[in-house]
Amino acid sequence: MQAVQTKLWLLGTGGTIAGQSAVEGDNVGYTAGTVPVEALLPKGANRLLESAGLEVVSRQLAQLDSKDMTYSVWFALAEAVCAACDDPAVRGVVITHGTDTIEETAFFLAEVCRPVKPVVLTCAMRPATAASPDGPQNLLDAMAVASDERAGGVVVVTAGAVHRASSVSKVHPYRIDAFSSGEQGPLAMVEEGRIRWLHQSGEAQPSASQGSTTSKELRGGDHHPSDALRLVSQLRTGGLPRVEWVVSRTGVGPREVEQWLVDSPSEPVRGLIVVGTGNGTFHQSLVEPLKRAEAAGVLVWRTTRCTQGPIVLGSSGVDWPRVTHLDPVKARIALALCIARADCSYSAV
Ligand code: SIN
């Protein structure tokens, strides 16, 4: 018999949603990450919780401006998500977060935990002390998504839209509606507490270890919940493998790559994401240094500076895998995790 799910976990990490300004109504001069997570519960939360038969269990896992996000907070979040997924009484998890790096945290949690239960990150563009803060509605919407029986996997809820972890990006520094899923569009809309699904929830969120992501198949091992905890424990001890960006641009030279090949025994660069032009192409001056990097054991993946659409496969004369569906921010995390899992085996398409 299935256990009754009675709990919604609310994990606070800070951000503007928990920000306060000394000047009432100031939307930009404020300190992020100051209001405790349990004080963020919006009006209307009790009604929603009662109708869903849920109670909130809140925990402050961090209290920071998300530009300062750390791997140790990621690890704590991943452990909490695993614990919630393991607890039959938990319906889902809501995480309050700053907007600046929410897409990174969401992608990391999706890749590491791959939860079946809903894990819903939310945020705000205006601090809690704004004349018209967006945080309370976003949090209410996030709770509605986490309570919805059709929800599953890691998503970001903001400005009435539900975005997949793999496609969401912050695209505007000020607007309330600051996030986009690009050509993929949102997964669902939240309208007065009701979720209008545009696509099936919990559908495969393209994973770095699944073939759809790259021009060569990047295969990970089979994933079980205990794998996630093992991986997090490994990362806590050994750290997330260091992966850097190489940005192709007019006038770029070999130094763009060579700077990362200097001896750094405590934290050697293990992977490079080439942020290429257009269809994942890059300046010819980078080819030889990238070959040297690869010969030295550094994994090289290519992505694109274009902000819309996937790389379209085709022959380009160089043979490094192209990450077709991930932007450079997410590709960096995906490659680091592939290296950590020691499973970046490629097979030609
Ligand atoms: C942050 O990312 O923590 C500050 C900015 C924001 O949440 O909008």
mmCIF file of C-alpha atoms and ligand atoms in Angstrom:
data_model
loop_
_atom_site.group_PDB
_atom_site.id
_atom_site.type_symbol
_atom_site.label_atom_id
_atom_site.label_comp_id
_atom_site.label_asym_id
_atom_site.label_seq_id
_atom_site.Cartn_x
_atom_site.Cartn_y
_atom_site.Cartn_z
ATOM 1 C CA MET A 1 0.000 0.000 0.000
ATOM 2 C CA GLN A 2 1.318 3.424 -0.905
ATOM 3 C CA ALA A 3 2.121 5.651 2.123
ATOM 4 C CA VAL A 4 0.145 8.877 2.477
ATOM 5 C CA GLN A 5 2.232 11.839 1.436
ATOM 6 C CA THR A 6 1.680 14.527 4.042
ATOM 7 C CA LYS A 7 4.747 16.723 3.824
ATOM 8 C CA LEU A 8 6.142 19.360 1.540
ATOM 9 C CA TRP A 9 9.749 20.224 2.258
ATOM 10 C CA LEU A 10 10.675 23.888 1.947
ATOM 11 C CA LEU A 11 14.428 24.458 1.754
ATOM 12 C CA GLY A 12 15.775 28.010 1.957
ATOM 13 C CA THR A 13 19.041 29.113 0.383
ATOM 14 C CA GLY A 14 18.599 32.909 0.306
ATOM 15 C CA GLY A 15 18.342 35.125 -2.785
ATOM 16 C CA THR A 16 16.320 38.234 -3.505
ATOM 17 C CA ILE A 17 13.174 36.351 -2.556
ATOM 18 C CA ALA A 18 14.613 36.528 0.987
ATOM 19 C CA GLY A 19 16.099 40.004 0.485
ATOM 20 C CA GLN A 20 15.401 43.185 2.442
ATOM 21 C CA SER A 21 16.015 46.828 1.713
ATOM 22 C CA ALA A 22 16.560 49.551 4.312
ATOM 23 C CA VAL A 23 14.520 51.804 2.041
ATOM 24 C CA GLU A 24 10.949 50.653 1.846
ATOM 25 C CA GLY A 25 9.928 49.908 -1.748
ATOM 26 C CA ASP A 26 13.479 49.965 -3.174
ATOM 27 C CA ASN A 27 13.645 47.170 -5.771
ATOM 28 C CA VAL A 28 17.384 47.234 -6.424
ATOM 29 C CA GLY A 29 19.213 48.508 -3.313
ATOM 30 C CA TYR A 30 18.818 45.595 -0.918
ATOM 31 C CA THR A 31 20.642 42.721 0.710
ATOM 32 C CA ALA A 32 19.759 39.283 -0.623
ATOM 33 C CA GLY A 33 19.401 36.281 1.670
ATOM 34 C CA THR A 34 18.301 37.799 4.974
ATOM 35 C CA VAL A 35 14.691 36.728 5.662
ATOM 36 C CA PRO A 36 14.361 33.211 7.174
ATOM 37 C CA VAL A 37 12.664 30.745 4.856
ATOM 38 C CA GLU A 38 9.752 30.023 7.206
ATOM 39 C CA ALA A 39 8.912 33.762 7.196
ATOM 40 C CA LEU A 40 8.518 33.659 3.393
ATOM 41 C CA LEU A 41 5.374 31.512 3.427
ATOM 42 C CA PRO A 42 2.861 33.588 1.469
ATOM 43 C CA LYS A 43 -0.766 34.419 2.202
ATOM 44 C CA GLY A 44 -2.844 31.650 0.680
ATOM 45 C CA ALA A 45 -0.275 28.967 1.509
ATOM 46 C CA ASN A 46 -2.440 27.499 4.256
ATOM 47 C CA ARG A 47 -5.438 27.196 1.955
ATOM 48 C CA LEU A 48 -3.339 25.435 -0.664
ATOM 49 C CA LEU A 49 -1.762 23.118 1.889
ATOM 50 C CA GLU A 50 -5.084 22.247 3.497
ATOM 51 C CA SER A 51 -6.697 21.378 0.189
ATOM 52 C CA ALA A 52 -3.716 19.193 -0.743
ATOM 53 C CA GLY A 53 -3.578 17.614 2.750
ATOM 54 C CA LEU A 54 0.028 18.709 3.202
ATOM 55 C CA GLU A 55 2.063 20.425 5.866
ATOM 56 C CA VAL A 56 5.271 22.348 5.269
ATOM 57 C CA VAL A 57 8.535 21.313 6.890
ATOM 58 C CA SER A 58 11.053 24.114 6.407
ATOM 59 C CA ARG A 59 14.824 24.083 6.695
ATOM 60 C CA GLN A 60 17.327 26.863 6.119
ATOM 61 C CA LEU A 61 20.125 25.159 4.184
ATOM 62 C CA ALA A 62 21.963 28.382 3.346
ATOM 63 C CA GLN A 63 21.337 32.114 3.427
ATOM 64 C CA LEU A 64 23.271 33.757 0.618
ATOM 65 C CA ASP A 65 23.207 35.826 -2.533
ATOM 66 C CA SER A 66 23.263 33.154 -5.226
ATOM 67 C CA LYS A 67 26.132 34.847 -7.085
ATOM 68 C CA ASP A 68 28.141 33.423 -4.159
ATOM 69 C CA MET A 69 26.739 29.894 -4.479
ATOM 70 C CA THR A 70 29.127 27.172 -3.353
ATOM 71 C CA TYR A 71 29.522 23.510 -4.168
ATOM 72 C CA SER A 72 28.967 22.631 -0.515
ATOM 73 C CA VAL A 73 25.472 24.162 -0.675
ATOM 74 C CA TRP A 74 24.826 22.130 -3.850
ATOM 75 C CA PHE A 75 25.914 18.973 -2.053
ATOM 76 C CA ALA A 76 23.692 19.738 0.963
ATOM 77 C CA LEU A 77 20.753 20.360 -1.377
ATOM 78 C CA ALA A 78 21.380 17.130 -3.284
ATOM 79 C CA GLU A 79 21.513 15.167 -0.011
ATOM 80 C CA ALA A 80 18.274 16.796 1.152
ATOM 81 C CA VAL A 81 16.576 16.017 -2.173
ATOM 82 C CA CYS A 82 17.690 12.373 -1.929
ATOM 83 C CA ALA A 83 16.385 12.182 1.648
ATOM 84 C CA ALA A 84 13.045 13.677 0.590
ATOM 85 C CA CYS A 85 12.767 11.226 -2.287
ATOM 86 C CA ASP A 86 13.453 8.362 0.092
ATOM 87 C CA ASP A 87 10.848 9.486 2.636
ATOM 88 C CA PRO A 88 7.441 8.054 1.680
ATOM 89 C CA ALA A 89 5.678 10.851 3.605
ATOM 90 C CA VAL A 90 7.185 13.589 1.423
ATOM 91 C CA ARG A 91 5.172 14.742 -1.589
ATOM 92 C CA GLY A 92 7.813 17.070 -2.998
ATOM 93 C CA VAL A 93 10.458 19.705 -2.345
ATOM 94 C CA VAL A 94 10.374 23.476 -2.853
ATOM 95 C CA ILE A 95 13.679 25.352 -2.802
ATOM 96 C CA THR A 96 13.937 29.138 -2.514
ATOM 97 C CA HIS A 97 16.991 30.459 -4.356
ATOM 98 C CA GLY A 98 18.484 33.594 -5.895
ATOM 99 C CA THR A 99 17.755 34.198 -9.566
ATOM 100 C CA ASP A 100 21.381 34.670 -10.596
ATOM 101 C CA THR A 101 22.455 31.029 -10.458
ATOM 102 C CA ILE A 102 19.160 29.175 -9.991
ATOM 103 C CA GLU A 103 19.570 27.527 -13.407
ATOM 104 C CA GLU A 104 22.935 26.057 -12.359
ATOM 105 C CA THR A 105 21.617 24.634 -9.093
ATOM 106 C CA ALA A 106 18.519 23.257 -10.803
ATOM 107 C CA PHE A 107 20.598 21.566 -13.492
ATOM 108 C CA PHE A 108 23.061 20.133 -10.954
ATOM 109 C CA LEU A 109 20.197 18.660 -8.884
ATOM 110 C CA ALA A 110 18.495 17.270 -11.983
ATOM 111 C CA GLU A 111 21.694 15.615 -13.170
ATOM 112 C CA VAL A 112 22.767 14.242 -9.803
ATOM 113 C CA CYS A 113 19.440 13.279 -8.204
ATOM 114 C CA ARG A 114 17.140 12.677 -11.212
ATOM 115 C CA PRO A 115 14.201 12.658 -8.810
ATOM 116 C CA VAL A 116 10.837 11.168 -9.627
ATOM 117 C CA LYS A 117 9.171 13.436 -7.052
ATOM 118 C CA PRO A 118 8.801 17.138 -7.869
ATOM 119 C CA VAL A 119 11.735 19.327 -6.856
ATOM 120 C CA VAL A 120 10.676 22.899 -7.526
ATOM 121 C CA LEU A 121 13.078 25.812 -7.325
ATOM 122 C CA THR A 122 11.704 29.321 -7.104
ATOM 123 C CA CYS A 123 13.035 32.850 -6.754
ATOM 124 C CA ALA A 124 12.127 36.516 -7.061
ATOM 125 C CA MET A 125 13.367 39.567 -8.900
ATOM 126 C CA ARG A 126 12.178 41.950 -6.167
ATOM 127 C CA PRO A 127 13.075 41.755 -2.498
ATOM 128 C CA ALA A 128 10.561 40.824 0.178
ATOM 129 C CA THR A 129 10.377 44.515 1.180
ATOM 130 C CA ALA A 130 9.363 45.732 -2.308
ATOM 131 C CA ALA A 131 6.087 47.620 -2.699
ATOM 132 C CA SER A 132 4.906 44.775 -4.895
ATOM 133 C CA PRO A 133 7.155 41.753 -4.344
ATOM 134 C CA ASP A 134 6.979 38.853 -6.797
ATOM 135 C CA GLY A 135 8.357 36.306 -4.336
ATOM 136 C CA PRO A 136 5.121 35.430 -2.498
ATOM 137 C CA GLN A 137 3.250 34.561 -5.717
ATOM 138 C CA ASN A 138 6.231 32.623 -7.076
ATOM 139 C CA LEU A 139 6.470 30.624 -3.858
ATOM 140 C CA LEU A 140 2.741 29.943 -3.853
ATOM 141 C CA ASP A 141 2.973 28.789 -7.477
ATOM 142 C CA ALA A 142 5.996 26.592 -6.659
ATOM 143 C CA MET A 143 4.061 24.972 -3.816
ATOM 144 C CA ALA A 144 1.122 24.376 -6.158
ATOM 145 C CA VAL A 145 3.433 22.657 -8.661
ATOM 146 C CA ALA A 146 5.094 20.540 -5.959
ATOM 147 C CA SER A 147 1.630 19.487 -4.741
ATOM 148 C CA ASP A 148 0.383 18.563 -8.209
ATOM 149 C CA GLU A 149 0.111 14.817 -8.721
ATOM 150 C CA ARG A 150 1.344 15.059 -12.297
ATOM 151 C CA ALA A 151 4.538 16.915 -11.361
ATOM 152 C CA GLY A 152 7.940 15.253 -11.194
ATOM 153 C CA GLY A 153 11.611 16.027 -11.704
ATOM 154 C CA VAL A 154 13.503 19.266 -11.172
ATOM 155 C CA VAL A 155 11.823 22.432 -12.426
ATOM 156 C CA VAL A 156 12.084 26.181 -11.914
ATOM 157 C CA VAL A 157 8.859 28.096 -11.272
ATOM 158 C CA THR A 158 8.810 31.841 -11.788
ATOM 159 C CA ALA A 159 6.448 34.474 -13.196
ATOM 160 C CA GLY A 160 3.690 31.908 -13.663
ATOM 161 C CA ALA A 161 5.782 29.530 -15.784
ATOM 162 C CA VAL A 162 7.272 26.115 -15.051
ATOM 163 C CA HIS A 163 10.636 25.577 -16.737
ATOM 164 C CA ARG A 164 12.710 22.408 -17.181
ATOM 165 C CA ALA A 165 16.069 22.450 -15.406
ATOM 166 C CA SER A 166 17.812 21.622 -18.675
ATOM 167 C CA SER A 167 16.424 24.531 -20.674
ATOM 168 C CA VAL A 168 15.854 27.416 -18.275
ATOM 169 C CA SER A 169 18.084 30.507 -18.312
ATOM 170 C CA LYS A 170 17.956 33.918 -16.745
ATOM 171 C CA VAL A 171 17.701 36.252 -19.733
ATOM 172 C CA HIS A 172 16.985 39.643 -18.177
ATOM 173 C CA PRO A 173 18.690 41.438 -15.269
ATOM 174 C CA TYR A 174 15.645 43.412 -14.073
ATOM 175 C CA ARG A 175 12.322 42.324 -15.541
ATOM 176 C CA ILE A 176 9.976 40.284 -13.306
ATOM 177 C CA ASP A 177 9.607 37.805 -16.157
ATOM 178 C CA ALA A 178 13.368 37.247 -16.317
ATOM 179 C CA PHE A 179 13.547 33.587 -17.375
ATOM 180 C CA SER A 180 13.159 31.759 -20.646
ATOM 181 C CA SER A 181 13.314 28.188 -21.859
ATOM 182 C CA GLY A 182 14.217 29.385 -25.337
ATOM 183 C CA GLU A 183 12.750 27.472 -28.238
ATOM 184 C CA GLN A 184 11.590 24.653 -25.949
ATOM 185 C CA GLY A 185 9.231 26.977 -24.118
ATOM 186 C CA PRO A 186 7.913 26.332 -20.611
ATOM 187 C CA LEU A 187 6.748 22.940 -19.421
ATOM 188 C CA ALA A 188 3.561 24.346 -17.876
ATOM 189 C CA MET A 189 1.822 27.499 -16.702
ATOM 190 C CA VAL A 190 0.477 28.120 -13.198
ATOM 191 C CA GLU A 191 -2.858 29.879 -13.203
ATOM 192 C CA GLU A 192 -4.599 30.591 -9.881
ATOM 193 C CA GLY A 193 -3.069 27.513 -8.306
ATOM 194 C CA ARG A 194 -3.937 25.262 -11.234
ATOM 195 C CA ILE A 195 -1.199 23.814 -13.398
ATOM 196 C CA ARG A 196 -1.795 23.837 -17.154
ATOM 197 C CA TRP A 197 0.658 21.303 -18.507
ATOM 198 C CA LEU A 198 1.928 22.061 -21.989
ATOM 199 C CA HIS A 199 4.128 18.975 -22.038
ATOM 200 C CA GLN A 200 4.260 15.843 -19.966
ATOM 201 C CA SER A 201 5.884 16.488 -16.594
ATOM 202 C CA GLY A 202 8.799 14.340 -15.528
ATOM 203 C CA GLU A 203 9.632 13.717 -19.173
ATOM 204 C CA ALA A 204 13.263 12.989 -19.788
ATOM 205 C CA GLN A 205 15.235 16.079 -18.930
ATOM 206 C CA PRO A 206 18.108 15.776 -21.392
ATOM 207 C CA SER A 207 20.952 14.406 -19.382
ATOM 208 C CA ALA A 208 24.620 14.657 -20.167
ATOM 209 C CA SER A 209 24.780 10.948 -19.819
ATOM 210 C CA GLN A 210 21.999 10.363 -22.323
ATOM 211 C CA GLY A 211 22.674 10.175 -26.000
ATOM 212 C CA SER A 212 20.380 12.994 -27.067
ATOM 213 C CA THR A 213 22.642 15.630 -25.614
ATOM 214 C CA THR A 214 25.660 15.404 -27.817
ATOM 215 C CA SER A 215 26.730 14.654 -31.332
ATOM 216 C CA LYS A 216 28.484 11.632 -29.953
ATOM 217 C CA GLU A 217 26.714 9.601 -27.399
ATOM 218 C CA LEU A 218 27.876 10.380 -23.859
ATOM 219 C CA ARG A 219 26.893 7.378 -21.845
ATOM 220 C CA GLY A 220 26.542 7.338 -18.089
ATOM 221 C CA GLY A 221 25.872 4.328 -15.914
ATOM 222 C CA ASP A 222 22.383 3.261 -14.918
ATOM 223 C CA HIS A 223 21.089 5.606 -12.273
ATOM 224 C CA HIS A 224 19.697 4.547 -8.888
ATOM 225 C CA PRO A 225 18.901 6.837 -5.928
ATOM 226 C CA SER A 226 21.817 5.397 -3.983
ATOM 227 C CA ASP A 227 24.107 6.371 -6.893
ATOM 228 C CA ALA A 228 23.251 10.015 -6.223
ATOM 229 C CA LEU A 229 24.276 9.832 -2.568
ATOM 230 C CA ARG A 230 27.441 7.954 -3.449
ATOM 231 C CA LEU A 231 28.309 10.572 -6.047
ATOM 232 C CA VAL A 232 27.669 13.450 -3.623
ATOM 233 C CA SER A 233 29.832 11.797 -0.988
ATOM 234 C CA GLN A 234 32.589 11.369 -3.589
ATOM 235 C CA LEU A 235 32.261 15.036 -4.609
ATOM 236 C CA ARG A 236 32.391 16.153 -0.970
ATOM 237 C CA THR A 237 35.719 14.371 -0.599
ATOM 238 C CA GLY A 238 37.327 14.942 -3.970
ATOM 239 C CA GLY A 239 35.498 18.058 -5.186
ATOM 240 C CA LEU A 240 33.723 18.652 -8.482
ATOM 241 C CA PRO A 241 36.243 18.153 -11.302
ATOM 242 C CA ARG A 242 37.436 21.509 -12.581
ATOM 243 C CA VAL A 243 36.015 22.431 -15.984
ATOM 244 C CA GLU A 244 36.711 25.813 -17.613
ATOM 245 C CA TRP A 245 35.354 27.702 -20.613
ATOM 246 C CA VAL A 246 37.270 28.625 -23.723
ATOM 247 C CA VAL A 247 35.381 31.302 -25.641
ATOM 248 C CA SER A 248 35.965 31.478 -29.380
ATOM 249 C CA ARG A 249 35.876 35.035 -30.699
ATOM 250 C CA THR A 250 37.460 37.403 -33.164
ATOM 251 C CA GLY A 251 41.194 37.683 -32.571
ATOM 252 C CA VAL A 252 41.351 34.861 -29.998
ATOM 253 C CA GLY A 253 44.717 33.100 -29.730
ATOM 254 C CA PRO A 254 46.201 29.890 -28.291
ATOM 255 C CA ARG A 255 46.532 31.491 -24.841
ATOM 256 C CA GLU A 256 42.784 31.150 -24.396
ATOM 257 C CA VAL A 257 43.433 27.395 -24.076
ATOM 258 C CA GLU A 258 47.017 27.384 -22.788
ATOM 259 C CA GLN A 259 46.129 29.416 -19.681
ATOM 260 C CA TRP A 260 44.301 26.330 -18.407
ATOM 261 C CA LEU A 261 47.124 23.891 -19.078
ATOM 262 C CA VAL A 262 49.535 25.345 -16.544
ATOM 263 C CA ASP A 263 50.471 22.949 -13.807
ATOM 264 C CA SER A 264 47.994 23.254 -10.959
ATOM 265 C CA PRO A 265 48.464 20.051 -8.947
ATOM 266 C CA SER A 266 45.861 20.836 -6.297
ATOM 267 C CA GLU A 267 43.101 21.561 -8.828
ATOM 268 C CA PRO A 268 44.080 20.622 -12.373
ATOM 269 C CA VAL A 269 41.724 21.490 -15.212
ATOM 270 C CA ARG A 270 40.046 18.220 -16.220
ATOM 271 C CA GLY A 271 37.705 19.497 -18.887
ATOM 272 C CA LEU A 272 37.234 22.391 -21.293
ATOM 273 C CA ILE A 273 33.971 23.621 -22.741
ATOM 274 C CA VAL A 274 34.650 25.414 -25.994
ATOM 275 C CA VAL A 275 31.996 28.083 -26.297
ATOM 276 C CA GLY A 276 32.030 28.116 -30.057
ATOM 277 C CA THR A 277 30.516 30.254 -32.732
ATOM 278 C CA GLY A 278 27.319 29.375 -34.582
ATOM 279 C CA ASN A 279 27.074 25.659 -35.112
ATOM 280 C CA GLY A 280 29.765 24.819 -32.541
ATOM 281 C CA THR A 281 32.625 25.940 -34.775
ATOM 282 C CA PHE A 282 35.649 27.756 -33.407
ATOM 283 C CA HIS A 283 38.667 29.820 -34.394
ATOM 284 C CA GLN A 284 41.447 27.870 -36.132
ATOM 285 C CA SER A 285 44.002 29.247 -33.646
ATOM 286 C CA LEU A 286 42.400 27.070 -30.954
ATOM 287 C CA VAL A 287 42.719 23.742 -32.790
ATOM 288 C CA GLU A 288 46.360 22.877 -31.991
ATOM 289 C CA PRO A 289 46.225 23.943 -28.320
ATOM 290 C CA LEU A 290 42.998 21.981 -27.884
ATOM 291 C CA LYS A 291 44.688 18.909 -29.351
ATOM 292 C CA ARG A 292 47.529 19.396 -26.845
ATOM 293 C CA ALA A 293 44.977 19.739 -24.044
ATOM 294 C CA GLU A 294 43.326 16.500 -25.090
ATOM 295 C CA ALA A 295 46.670 14.738 -25.312
ATOM 296 C CA ALA A 296 47.302 15.878 -21.739
ATOM 297 C CA GLY A 297 44.091 14.139 -20.616
ATOM 298 C CA VAL A 298 41.716 17.125 -20.657
ATOM 299 C CA LEU A 299 38.233 16.342 -21.999
ATOM 300 C CA VAL A 300 36.969 18.797 -24.590
ATOM 301 C CA TRP A 301 33.324 19.420 -25.416
ATOM 302 C CA ARG A 302 31.931 22.026 -27.764
ATOM 303 C CA THR A 303 28.853 24.187 -27.363
ATOM 304 C CA THR A 304 27.720 27.445 -28.922
ATOM 305 C CA ARG A 305 27.529 31.148 -28.111
ATOM 306 C CA CYS A 306 24.097 31.203 -29.778
ATOM 307 C CA THR A 307 21.380 31.572 -27.179
ATOM 308 C CA GLN A 308 18.643 29.838 -29.154
ATOM 309 C CA GLY A 309 18.314 26.435 -30.754
ATOM 310 C CA PRO A 310 20.466 23.329 -30.704
ATOM 311 C CA ILE A 311 23.647 22.774 -32.671
ATOM 312 C CA VAL A 312 22.699 21.006 -35.875
ATOM 313 C CA LEU A 313 24.860 18.003 -36.479
ATOM 314 C CA GLY A 314 27.143 17.843 -39.441
ATOM 315 C CA SER A 315 30.732 17.301 -40.307
ATOM 316 C CA SER A 316 33.022 20.161 -39.366
ATOM 317 C CA GLY A 317 36.473 18.669 -39.619
ATOM 318 C CA VAL A 318 37.156 18.528 -35.891
ATOM 319 C CA ASP A 319 36.138 15.679 -33.761
ATOM 320 C CA TRP A 320 35.270 16.923 -30.305
ATOM 321 C CA PRO A 321 31.770 16.118 -29.051
ATOM 322 C CA ARG A 322 29.229 18.848 -29.529
ATOM 323 C CA VAL A 323 26.769 19.374 -26.698
ATOM 324 C CA THR A 324 23.753 20.044 -28.823
ATOM 325 C CA HIS A 325 21.085 20.997 -26.270
ATOM 326 C CA LEU A 326 22.890 22.588 -23.348
ATOM 327 C CA ASP A 327 24.059 26.161 -22.978
ATOM 328 C CA PRO A 328 27.667 26.716 -21.814
ATOM 329 C CA VAL A 329 26.625 27.134 -18.160
ATOM 330 C CA LYS A 330 24.954 23.730 -18.064
ATOM 331 C CA ALA A 331 27.490 22.033 -20.338
ATOM 332 C CA ARG A 332 30.228 22.884 -17.818
ATOM 333 C CA ILE A 333 28.294 21.134 -15.028
ATOM 334 C CA ALA A 334 27.436 18.181 -17.274
ATOM 335 C CA LEU A 335 31.064 17.628 -18.235
ATOM 336 C CA ALA A 336 32.248 17.930 -14.623
ATOM 337 C CA LEU A 337 29.719 15.289 -13.584
ATOM 338 C CA CYS A 338 30.651 12.992 -16.468
ATOM 339 C CA ILE A 339 34.284 13.208 -15.353
ATOM 340 C CA ALA A 340 33.319 12.632 -11.710
ATOM 341 C CA ARG A 341 31.348 9.544 -12.710
ATOM 342 C CA ALA A 342 34.341 8.399 -14.758
ATOM 343 C CA ASP A 343 31.941 7.600 -17.535
ATOM 344 C CA CYS A 344 32.293 9.816 -20.562
ATOM 345 C CA SER A 345 32.539 7.067 -23.099
ATOM 346 C CA TYR A 346 31.718 8.265 -26.580
ATOM 347 C CA SER A 347 30.401 6.307 -29.492
ATOM 348 C CA ALA A 348 30.190 7.855 -32.928
ATOM 349 C CA VAL A 349 26.704 8.584 -34.193
HETATM 350 C C1 SIN B 1 20.636 36.248 -5.996
HETATM 351 O O1 SIN B 1 20.765 35.617 -7.043
HETATM 352 O O2 SIN B 1 20.741 35.724 -4.871
HETATM 353 C C2 SIN B 1 20.404 37.715 -6.024
HETATM 354 C C3 SIN B 1 19.618 38.143 -7.187
HETATM 355 C C4 SIN B 1 18.241 37.584 -7.211
HETATM 356 O O3 SIN B 1 17.841 36.678 -6.502
HETATM 357 O O4 SIN B 1 17.466 38.116 -8.061
#
